[in-house]
XYZ file of C-alpha atoms in Angstrom:
176
model
C 0.000 0.000 0.000
C 1.051 3.502 -0.733
C 0.305 6.453 1.517
C -0.171 10.053 0.515
C -0.957 13.256 2.369
C -4.197 14.978 1.514
C -5.522 17.989 3.352
C -3.151 17.312 6.223
C -4.283 13.679 6.617
C -2.659 10.445 5.570
C -4.677 8.691 2.880
C -3.978 5.096 1.965
C -4.036 4.129 -1.687
C -5.216 0.548 -2.133
C -4.666 0.400 -5.882
C -2.048 -2.317 -5.420
C -4.597 -4.603 -3.705
C -7.740 -5.880 -5.410
C -10.101 -8.177 -3.538
C -10.484 -11.335 -5.676
C -14.270 -11.254 -5.115
C -14.613 -7.859 -6.790
C -15.553 -8.219 -10.436
C -14.769 -5.353 -12.772
C -16.944 -4.779 -15.831
C -14.549 -6.529 -18.242
C -14.345 -9.612 -16.002
C -18.127 -9.681 -15.571
C -18.743 -9.581 -19.327
C -16.312 -12.483 -19.829
C -18.110 -14.525 -17.184
C -21.514 -13.658 -18.631
C -20.457 -14.895 -22.062
C -19.239 -18.152 -20.572
C -22.742 -18.990 -19.345
C -24.146 -21.702 -21.577
C -26.353 -19.549 -23.815
C -26.964 -22.552 -26.015
C -28.723 -24.364 -23.169
C -31.199 -21.487 -22.847
C -31.703 -21.221 -26.599
C -32.467 -24.938 -26.848
C -34.791 -24.916 -23.827
C -38.138 -24.470 -25.596
C -41.530 -24.850 -23.907
C -44.847 -24.880 -25.767
C -47.714 -23.404 -23.755
C -51.392 -24.253 -24.148
C -54.589 -23.493 -22.232
C -53.965 -26.594 -20.081
C -50.880 -24.909 -18.579
C -53.110 -22.136 -17.211
C -56.094 -24.018 -15.772
C -55.136 -24.102 -12.105
C -52.915 -21.101 -11.488
C -50.045 -18.837 -12.413
C -47.535 -20.312 -14.851
C -44.263 -19.850 -12.978
C -41.202 -19.586 -15.241
C -38.216 -20.655 -13.162
C -35.734 -21.658 -15.865
C -34.324 -19.836 -18.876
C -35.585 -20.542 -22.357
C -38.246 -19.656 -24.889
C -41.917 -20.102 -24.022
C -44.114 -20.316 -27.117
C -47.915 -20.071 -27.105
C -49.703 -22.673 -29.223
C -53.237 -21.265 -28.884
C -55.227 -18.368 -27.416
C -55.017 -18.347 -23.620
C -57.852 -17.144 -21.395
C -56.882 -16.889 -17.725
C -59.571 -18.180 -15.369
C -57.723 -20.003 -12.580
C -59.634 -22.427 -10.337
C -62.942 -21.120 -11.629
C -66.204 -22.718 -10.537
C -67.579 -25.379 -12.847
C -70.513 -24.597 -15.111
C -72.672 -26.799 -12.876
C -71.623 -24.819 -9.772
C -72.312 -21.506 -11.508
C -75.781 -22.640 -12.628
C -76.760 -23.711 -9.106
C -79.415 -21.447 -7.521
C -77.238 -21.226 -4.377
C -74.135 -20.081 -6.273
C -72.306 -16.960 -5.169
C -68.925 -16.131 -6.723
C -67.729 -14.894 -3.336
C -68.775 -17.903 -1.298
C -66.372 -20.412 0.151
C -67.324 -23.958 -0.785
C -65.690 -26.100 1.907
C -62.008 -25.164 1.763
C -62.394 -23.729 -1.717
C -62.532 -20.049 -2.538
C -63.215 -19.705 -6.264
C -60.412 -18.171 -8.352
C -57.864 -18.543 -5.506
C -55.226 -21.203 -4.761
C -56.616 -24.311 -3.101
C -55.327 -25.956 0.071
C -53.655 -28.599 -2.147
C -51.759 -25.840 -4.007
C -50.311 -24.138 -0.907
C -46.744 -25.352 -1.618
C -46.735 -24.108 -5.221
C -48.674 -20.901 -4.436
C -47.900 -20.014 -0.787
C -49.802 -17.460 1.213
C -53.561 -17.785 1.072
C -53.886 -20.177 3.990
C -50.966 -18.820 6.038
C -51.482 -15.102 5.271
C -47.787 -14.893 4.519
C -46.491 -15.340 0.994
C -46.772 -14.168 -2.581
C -50.257 -15.543 -3.146
C -51.910 -14.132 0.010
C -54.152 -12.010 -2.194
C -54.799 -14.826 -4.654
C -53.370 -15.268 -8.118
C -51.720 -11.931 -8.940
C -50.284 -12.839 -12.359
C -50.862 -15.060 -15.349
C -47.140 -15.701 -15.789
C -44.339 -14.935 -13.364
C -40.824 -14.708 -14.785
C -38.589 -15.709 -11.871
C -35.257 -16.052 -13.697
C -33.099 -14.452 -16.400
C -32.861 -15.144 -20.146
C -36.538 -15.777 -20.872
C -38.352 -15.125 -24.147
C -42.151 -15.244 -24.183
C -43.429 -15.695 -27.736
C -47.183 -15.107 -28.064
C -46.867 -16.522 -31.567
C -49.768 -14.341 -32.781
C -52.212 -15.644 -30.159
C -54.310 -13.711 -27.634
C -53.480 -13.804 -23.935
C -56.178 -12.354 -21.679
C -58.190 -12.669 -18.472
C -61.674 -14.163 -18.453
C -64.199 -11.436 -17.614
C -65.437 -13.300 -14.495
C -61.889 -13.714 -13.208
C -61.213 -10.035 -13.942
C -64.183 -9.053 -11.778
C -62.893 -11.227 -8.919
C -59.190 -10.363 -9.090
C -58.802 -6.738 -10.089
C -55.174 -6.487 -8.886
C -53.470 -8.537 -11.567
C -50.528 -8.565 -14.004
C -50.743 -10.537 -17.207
C -46.946 -11.034 -17.027
C -45.067 -10.269 -13.800
C -41.276 -9.980 -13.890
C -40.934 -11.195 -10.299
C -42.055 -13.958 -7.958
C -44.258 -11.642 -5.892
C -46.406 -8.596 -6.418
C -44.841 -6.340 -3.752
C -41.330 -5.915 -2.403
C -40.813 -7.435 1.050
C -42.258 -5.318 3.823
C -44.601 -3.428 1.465
C -48.225 -3.955 0.548
C -51.293 -5.158 2.422
C -49.852 -8.482 3.673
C -46.414 -9.896 4.509
C -44.730 -10.953 1.277
C-alpha cells in the first residue's frame, strides 16, 4: 500500500490490492459470455390453455416459451354446474375452496392464502411470473387475456409479472 498526504491527513491508496471477489466490468462480461447460452436457446416450452387451468404459470428456468393457442386466464374457476346452481355466489367459500384462488392442495406451489404470509396471500396476482433471467415469451400471434369473471374477482393482476411476488418485502397489504 502507498500512503499520501491529503488535506493534512494520511490517505492510503489501495490500488495495489484488489479483492479477488470484486468483479470489474470486463471480467463480468467475460463470465456472462461463458454462461451456456446454447442451453437457454435450446430450452423451448410450448404453452397451451392446459398450462393455465389451475394457477399462475411460474417460469423458473431460462428458455423460450411459445404459445400454441389463445389463452384465457380463469384459474380455479367454478364449474358450469356450480355456476348454474341457484345457491351459487362467486364470493362464497365452498368447503375449503374459494373460487379463483389457490386451493389448500396448491399451498406449496402458491404459498400465502392459507398462512397469510407469501406471494399468493391475495390470490393469483399474475398469469405468468418470470422468476429467472434469459426468458423469451413468444405469443406466436395468439391472444393472452383474463376471463371477464376472473377479472371481476381479481382486479389487482398482471398478465406477465417480472418477479415472484407482487410487492417488495415489507410493502403492501400483507407480509410478502
